[in-house]
Each structure stands twice: as C-alpha cells, then as structure tokens.
Amino acid sequence: MSHILAKSRGLLLPLLLIGGWEYLSRQDAAGAYAFVPLSAIGAAFIELLANGELLVNLWASLARTSTGLALGIFFGVLLGVLMALSTLGNRLIGPLFHSIRQVPMLGWIPLIAMWFGNGEFSKVLIVSLAAFYPMVLNTWQGFSHVEQRYREVGQVLVLNRWQRFRHVLLPAALPSIATGVLQALAFAWVTAVGSELFLSSGAGLGNLMMNAEAGSRMEVIVLSVLCIGLCGYLMTLLFTLLSRHLLRWRNIR
Amino acid sequence: MNAIAQYAPPHSTSLQSGALHIRGLNKVYRIEGQPLPVLEDINLEVRPGEFVSIVGASGCGKSTLLRLIVGLEADYEGDILLDGKRIVATSLERGIVFQDHRLFPWMTLSQNIALALKNHPLSRAEKDRLVAEHIALVSLEGFENAYPHQLSGGMAQRAAIARALINKPKVLLLDEPLGALDALTRVRLQHELQRIWVQQRCTVIMVTHDIEEALYLGDRVIVMDAHPGRIKHEIKVDLPHPRDRASSVLQGYKEHLLEELVGH
C-alpha cells in the first residue's frame, strides 16, 4: 500500500491542479472562459481525435522534431569531436561557435524566414540548430575530459588512433553525450512548436493552437498545451530509460 | 635462477628474453620553467626472468622509473635498453599493472582483457581461448561478464594482472599493484603473484611500499632515496621460489632492510 502511495506521489500535484482548474471554471462566466471546464476539453479531444486533426498535427510536430533532432545530434557530435580532438579545429571554430550560440533561438527565426521562407525546411533548420548547440557543448565536454589514466591504458596496449577513439574516448564521453541528447530533445521539442507558432504554414501542434486562437476556441488551445507537455515528458522518459540501459556499466548506487 | 626453463609463449616465434639495462638514466621534470630532477644517474641491470622489487620513500621517482621503462614517457637522458634496443615508446613487449586497476568501466571483465589482444593477428577463437586461459590463471572464472564496478578491489586487480600478462610480455611492471587492497587480500594476491611468476617466468619489476612484500617476491630488492631519486642500496634475496612467508631468512633480511631505510 505504502509502495503504491510512494509511486503515485508524482500524480498528487497534477491532480490538485486539475481540481483547482475545474473549481475556477465553475465560478462565473469570465472564469468559464479563461479556465475552460474539463468537460469542454474532453469534448474537444474526442472531436479532434475523430476528425483526425489532433493526430495529423501531433504527427507533423513529432516528425519535425525527430528530423531536426537527428540532424542536430549528428552534426553536433561531429563538431564537438572535432573541437575536442583537434587543437587547430578548436582554435578555428571555437570563437565563432561561442559567439553565435549567444543568439537566442527565437532571434534566428526572422533571419531564417527571410532566407528560406516559412516552409518545412526553415522549421527543421531551426529545430536542428536548437539541438545542435547542446550536442556540441556536451560532446566537447565529454571528449576533452577523458581521464589521463584511461588514455594511458590505450597507449600501453598500443591501440591505434581509431581503436583509441572507438574503445577509450567514445565510451568515456558517452555519459556526457547522453546528457547532451537529453537537453537537445527538450530544446528541439520546444523549438518545433515555437517555430510552428511563428512560421504558420503546414501542420503542427503550434498551428493547431494558432488556428484555435483565431477561432477563440480556448479548449483546443488548452488541449494542445496538454499534448505538448505530455509528449515532451514521454520522450524524455523514453530516452532516460534507453540511456540507462546503454550506460548500464556505470556505477550508480 | 637462469637455469629454469624459459616459458615458451604459444603465439610467438621469437625466443622470450627480457634483459633490461639501464645506464646513466637521468630524468628531469620542468615545473614552471624550473628544472626538477626526479631521477639521477640510475644504473640497473635486470636479468631475464628476474624479479626485482623497488622500495623507497615517496618522491624517490620509483613510479617515474616504471613509466619510463613501459614507455609512457620518452623524454629522458641515458639509456634504457630491453634486449639491446632503446625504449622510446610503449610496446606489447612490456606490460604494466597500476595501483588503480584501470579496467575500463564500460567493458566487461573479458572484454577488458581481450582489448589487450586487439592488434594480434590471431583468429577470434584463438583470442577467446587465450582470454579464457588468463581468466583462469587469475582464478576469475564465472566473472567474465561482470563490469568492473561489480568486482571487488582484489578481483579487479587480478583482472588487471591478466590483461598485462595476456600479451606474454618480456617485462612485467608492477606499480604498487597491491597498495590499495586490504591486508588479507594483499597477502593472498602476493601468494598468487608468486605462483603466476613461477609459472610464466617473465622479468618483473615491482614498486612497492611494503618491505615484506618486496622481500617475499623479489630476487633482489633495490632501495631508492628521494630528492633526487637515486639507487641507494641493493639486497640480494638468496632464497628459492616459491617461498615461505614465515622463513627466518626473510626475517633477517627484513631487519637489515628496515635499518637501511630508517637509518638507525
């Protein structure tokens, strides 16, 4: 019994919040508009599920996030490794990278929109940029902090460059890279929805929200917000479980 | 000692030797531009198959000496010759066991040991056989798939010994290999080191803080002095292996050595 209670502690606050929400929605007309009743949200959920709008938009946002994330991880790891393992690379790229990453993601949107229009390419580009920064930083961190004592073992066993990378540096950097992916995941998801709000073309949860705002459908906006939060949570959870399995050699007690 | 038949490595055609000549060795570190001599005029001859223990106060450069012999540091004055060839880099001819086992935490025990064979032109099956053989040599059967954090300190150190031995090195360097272990485990592993060495007969140089350990295992015990590190004294332990820890002869050597170290 206490075990079940302990496990469900995380549900306590959300339930209280829902209760408070429902209470406020029943106070007066203004309250009912600002805090749409749960029943209205439920009805909107069923409606959008039935006409396919919810899934189409959710799928569009997820696909955008995944593509951008994959690109950001790939190029982020590449650049991070280059900066960590090559002094010349770090000298050449470091200053530029560190000044460019000071520009907030939202600051890029006007420029990217002017260059590439407001289509799919721009959105994926923005998402991959958002994933790119944390990947570069964490990969660099991981590769440049490999313990000297492990490098020496690679030297003693006369491993060649590739073997040292594959068997010593990469696994030693993996926990840091996993942290990067976790951050990149969160940024990518948030930025995907953000880009949909700013570049309103095509499908996506952001577009669903924009359209709902135009049609004053508060319950659809709230439903979208709930969807965004829940999906982000599930993705993070999934990746945390995956990395825990991949990094099971770590001594976490 | 030399009369004992050399252990013939199964996957090497060259005759196993392992004669080490160190002549006029000087090593200087630079700290903020200031030269700091760590080793001064070290001369040491080690016969093939000999077990040499090195003891001395901290800061006497014992570990630096091992790092030079294994090839982790190439910048030195004088000569370090293995079978006549000057040592300039690491090589599979020389193995080392550090005080911290330095097994890779991301590999299982058998993967860690197998990594040492990475650049051998052996078949997969042959490598697997060698790994299994060396796991058995250090009595770790059943732990092949354990990760280092699941092993005790003594077990991890045994695995490190197996990793160092699997290439059949001519010279095995032990840098305080049992220093971090509890007293009981240490005694057990000393016994085991002796058994393994009697079986393999490679040249061994062991740095230790433990005088009894140095005498129990070494054919010779080298006493080093600090600042700068130099060889101060040498004791020949004239007692065949395997030895009895309680031997009165060893006791006599111990008193002699203590006198030398503490300087009464």
JSON list of N, CA and C in Angstrom, two decimals, chain A residues 72-104:
[
{"chain": "A", "resi": 72, "resn": "GLY", "atom": "N", "xyz": [20.64, 17.60, -35.77]},
{"chain": "A", "resi": 72, "resn": "GLY", "atom": "CA", "xyz": [21.37, 18.36, -34.74]},
{"chain": "A", "resi": 72, "resn": "GLY", "atom": "C", "xyz": [22.34, 17.47, -34.00]},
{"chain": "A", "resi": 73, "resn": "ILE", "atom": "N", "xyz": [21.91, 16.24, -33.65]},
{"chain": "A", "resi": 73, "resn": "ILE", "atom": "CA", "xyz": [22.79, 15.32, -32.93]},
{"chain": "A", "resi": 73, "resn": "ILE", "atom": "C", "xyz": [23.97, 14.94, -33.80]},
{"chain": "A", "resi": 74, "resn": "PHE", "atom": "N", "xyz": [23.69, 14.61, -35.06]},
{"chain": "A", "resi": 74, "resn": "PHE", "atom": "CA", "xyz": [24.77, 14.17, -35.96]},
{"chain": "A", "resi": 74, "resn": "PHE", "atom": "C", "xyz": [25.84, 15.25, -36.12]},
{"chain": "A", "resi": 75, "resn": "PHE", "atom": "N", "xyz": [25.41, 16.44, -36.52]},
{"chain": "A", "resi": 75, "resn": "PHE", "atom": "CA", "xyz": [26.39, 17.48, -36.78]},
{"chain": "A", "resi": 75, "resn": "PHE", "atom": "C", "xyz": [26.98, 18.03, -35.47]},
{"chain": "A", "resi": 76, "resn": "GLY", "atom": "N", "xyz": [26.17, 18.01, -34.40]},
{"chain": "A", "resi": 76, "resn": "GLY", "atom": "CA", "xyz": [26.67, 18.47, -33.11]},
{"chain": "A", "resi": 76, "resn": "GLY", "atom": "C", "xyz": [27.79, 17.58, -32.59]},
{"chain": "A", "resi": 77, "resn": "VAL", "atom": "N", "xyz": [27.58, 16.26, -32.68]},
{"chain": "A", "resi": 77, "resn": "VAL", "atom": "CA", "xyz": [28.62, 15.33, -32.22]},
{"chain": "A", "resi": 77, "resn": "VAL", "atom": "C", "xyz": [29.87, 15.49, -33.09]},
{"chain": "A", "resi": 78, "resn": "LEU", "atom": "N", "xyz": [29.64, 15.63, -34.40]},
{"chain": "A", "resi": 78, "resn": "LEU", "atom": "CA", "xyz": [30.77, 15.78, -35.32]},
{"chain": "A", "resi": 78, "resn": "LEU", "atom": "C", "xyz": [31.63, 16.99, -34.94]},
{"chain": "A", "resi": 79, "resn": "LEU", "atom": "N", "xyz": [30.97, 18.13, -34.76]},
{"chain": "A", "resi": 79, "resn": "LEU", "atom": "CA", "xyz": [31.71, 19.36, -34.45]},
{"chain": "A", "resi": 79, "resn": "LEU", "atom": "C", "xyz": [32.32, 19.28, -33.05]},
{"chain": "A", "resi": 80, "resn": "GLY", "atom": "N", "xyz": [31.58, 18.69, -32.11]},
{"chain": "A", "resi": 80, "resn": "GLY", "atom": "CA", "xyz": [32.10, 18.57, -30.74]},
{"chain": "A", "resi": 80, "resn": "GLY", "atom": "C", "xyz": [33.37, 17.73, -30.72]},
{"chain": "A", "resi": 81, "resn": "VAL", "atom": "N", "xyz": [33.35, 16.62, -31.44]},
{"chain": "A", "resi": 81, "resn": "VAL", "atom": "CA", "xyz": [34.54, 15.75, -31.51]},
{"chain": "A", "resi": 81, "resn": "VAL", "atom": "C", "xyz": [35.70, 16.50, -32.16]},
{"chain": "A", "resi": 82, "resn": "LEU", "atom": "N", "xyz": [35.40, 17.19, -33.24]},
{"chain": "A", "resi": 82, "resn": "LEU", "atom": "CA", "xyz": [36.45, 17.94, -33.95]},
{"chain": "A", "resi": 82, "resn": "LEU", "atom": "C", "xyz": [37.08, 18.98, -33.02]},
{"chain": "A", "resi": 83, "resn": "MET", "atom": "N", "xyz": [36.24, 19.71, -32.28]},
{"chain": "A", "resi": 83, "resn": "MET", "atom": "CA", "xyz": [36.75, 20.76, -31.40]},
{"chain": "A", "resi": 83, "resn": "MET", "atom": "C", "xyz": [37.54, 20.18, -30.24]},
{"chain": "A", "resi": 84, "resn": "ALA", "atom": "N", "xyz": [37.13, 18.98, -29.77]},
{"chain": "A", "resi": 84, "resn": "ALA", "atom": "CA", "xyz": [37.80, 18.40, -28.61]},
{"chain": "A", "resi": 84, "resn": "ALA", "atom": "C", "xyz": [39.12, 17.73, -29.00]},
{"chain": "A", "resi": 85, "resn": "LEU", "atom": "N", "xyz": [39.17, 17.13, -30.18]},
{"chain": "A", "resi": 85, "resn": "LEU", "atom": "CA", "xyz": [40.34, 16.33, -30.53]},
{"chain": "A", "resi": 85, "resn": "LEU", "atom": "C", "xyz": [41.37, 17.06, -31.38]},
{"chain": "A", "resi": 86, "resn": "SER", "atom": "N", "xyz": [40.96, 18.19, -31.97]},
{"chain": "A", "resi": 86, "resn": "SER", "atom": "CA", "xyz": [41.91, 18.93, -32.79]},
{"chain": "A", "resi": 86, "resn": "SER", "atom": "C", "xyz": [42.09, 20.34, -32.24]},
{"chain": "A", "resi": 87, "resn": "THR", "atom": "N", "xyz": [43.30, 20.65, -31.82]},
{"chain": "A", "resi": 87, "resn": "THR", "atom": "CA", "xyz": [43.57, 21.98, -31.27]},
{"chain": "A", "resi": 87, "resn": "THR", "atom": "C", "xyz": [43.30, 23.03, -32.33]},
{"chain": "A", "resi": 88, "resn": "LEU", "atom": "N", "xyz": [43.71, 22.73, -33.56]},
{"chain": "A", "resi": 88, "resn": "LEU", "atom": "CA", "xyz": [43.51, 23.66, -34.66]},
{"chain": "A", "resi": 88, "resn": "LEU", "atom": "C", "xyz": [42.02, 23.89, -34.88]},
{"chain": "A", "resi": 89, "resn": "GLY", "atom": "N", "xyz": [41.26, 22.78, -34.89]},
{"chain": "A", "resi": 89, "resn": "GLY", "atom": "CA", "xyz": [39.82, 22.86, -35.07]},
{"chain": "A", "resi": 89, "resn": "GLY", "atom": "C", "xyz": [39.18, 23.75, -34.01]},
{"chain": "A", "resi": 90, "resn": "ASN", "atom": "N", "xyz": [39.62, 23.57, -32.77]},
{"chain": "A", "resi": 90, "resn": "ASN", "atom": "CA", "xyz": [39.07, 24.34, -31.67]},
{"chain": "A", "resi": 90, "resn": "ASN", "atom": "C", "xyz": [39.41, 25.82, -31.82]},
{"chain": "A", "resi": 91, "resn": "ARG", "atom": "N", "xyz": [40.65, 26.10, -32.22]},
{"chain": "A", "resi": 91, "resn": "ARG", "atom": "CA", "xyz": [41.08, 27.49, -32.40]},
{"chain": "A", "resi": 91, "resn": "ARG", "atom": "C", "xyz": [40.29, 28.16, -33.51]},
{"chain": "A", "resi": 92, "resn": "LEU", "atom": "N", "xyz": [40.05, 27.41, -34.59]},
{"chain": "A", "resi": 92, "resn": "LEU", "atom": "CA", "xyz": [39.37, 27.96, -35.75]},
{"chain": "A", "resi": 92, "resn": "LEU", "atom": "C", "xyz": [37.89, 28.18, -35.49]},
{"chain": "A", "resi": 93, "resn": "ILE", "atom": "N", "xyz": [37.26, 27.15, -34.92]},
{"chain": "A", "resi": 93, "resn": "ILE", "atom": "CA", "xyz": [35.80, 27.15, -34.83]},
{"chain": "A", "resi": 93, "resn": "ILE", "atom": "C", "xyz": [35.30, 27.73, -33.51]},
{"chain": "A", "resi": 94, "resn": "GLY", "atom": "N", "xyz": [36.08, 27.46, -32.42]},
{"chain": "A", "resi": 94, "resn": "GLY", "atom": "CA", "xyz": [35.63, 27.82, -31.08]},
{"chain": "A", "resi": 94, "resn": "GLY", "atom": "C", "xyz": [35.04, 29.22, -30.95]},
{"chain": "A", "resi": 95, "resn": "PRO", "atom": "N", "xyz": [35.80, 30.28, -31.27]},
{"chain": "A", "resi": 95, "resn": "PRO", "atom": "CA", "xyz": [35.30, 31.64, -31.06]},
{"chain": "A", "resi": 95, "resn": "PRO", "atom": "C", "xyz": [34.00, 31.92, -31.82]},
{"chain": "A", "resi": 96, "resn": "LEU", "atom": "N", "xyz": [33.96, 31.46, -33.08]},
{"chain": "A", "resi": 96, "resn": "LEU", "atom": "CA", "xyz": [32.76, 31.68, -33.88]},
{"chain": "A", "resi": 96, "resn": "LEU", "atom": "C", "xyz": [31.56, 30.97, -33.26]},
{"chain": "A", "resi": 97, "resn": "PHE", "atom": "N", "xyz": [31.79, 29.69, -32.88]},
{"chain": "A", "resi": 97, "resn": "PHE", "atom": "CA", "xyz": [30.70, 28.91, -32.31]},
{"chain": "A", "resi": 97, "resn": "PHE", "atom": "C", "xyz": [30.17, 29.56, -31.04]},
{"chain": "A", "resi": 98, "resn": "HIS", "atom": "N", "xyz": [31.10, 29.98, -30.16]},
{"chain": "A", "resi": 98, "resn": "HIS", "atom": "CA", "xyz": [30.66, 30.50, -28.87]},
{"chain": "A", "resi": 98, "resn": "HIS", "atom": "C", "xyz": [29.96, 31.86, -29.00]},
{"chain": "A", "resi": 99, "resn": "SER", "atom": "N", "xyz": [30.31, 32.65, -30.05]},
{"chain": "A", "resi": 99, "resn": "SER", "atom": "CA", "xyz": [29.58, 33.90, -30.19]},
{"chain": "A", "resi": 99, "resn": "SER", "atom": "C", "xyz": [28.22, 33.66, -30.84]},
{"chain": "A", "resi": 100, "resn": "ILE", "atom": "N", "xyz": [28.16, 32.75, -31.81]},
{"chain": "A", "resi": 100, "resn": "ILE", "atom": "CA", "xyz": [26.89, 32.51, -32.48]},
{"chain": "A", "resi": 100, "resn": "ILE", "atom": "C", "xyz": [25.86, 31.91, -31.53]},
{"chain": "A", "resi": 101, "resn": "ARG", "atom": "N", "xyz": [26.35, 31.06, -30.60]},
{"chain": "A", "resi": 101, "resn": "ARG", "atom": "CA", "xyz": [25.36, 30.40, -29.75]},
{"chain": "A", "resi": 101, "resn": "ARG", "atom": "C", "xyz": [24.76, 31.35, -28.71]},
{"chain": "A", "resi": 102, "resn": "GLN", "atom": "N", "xyz": [25.31, 32.59, -28.62]},
{"chain": "A", "resi": 102, "resn": "GLN", "atom": "CA", "xyz": [24.71, 33.57, -27.71]},
{"chain": "A", "resi": 102, "resn": "GLN", "atom": "C", "xyz": [23.38, 34.08, -28.26]},
{"chain": "A", "resi": 103, "resn": "VAL", "atom": "N", "xyz": [23.18, 33.96, -29.58]},
{"chain": "A", "resi": 103, "resn": "VAL", "atom": "CA", "xyz": [21.92, 34.42, -30.17]},
{"chain": "A", "resi": 103, "resn": "VAL", "atom": "C", "xyz": [20.82, 33.45, -29.78]},
{"chain": "A", "resi": 104, "resn": "PRO", "atom": "N", "xyz": [19.74, 33.94, -29.12]},
{"chain": "A", "resi": 104, "resn": "PRO", "atom": "CA", "xyz": [18.67, 33.02, -28.72]},
{"chain": "A", "resi": 104, "resn": "PRO", "atom": "C", "xyz": [17.97, 32.45, -29.95]}
]
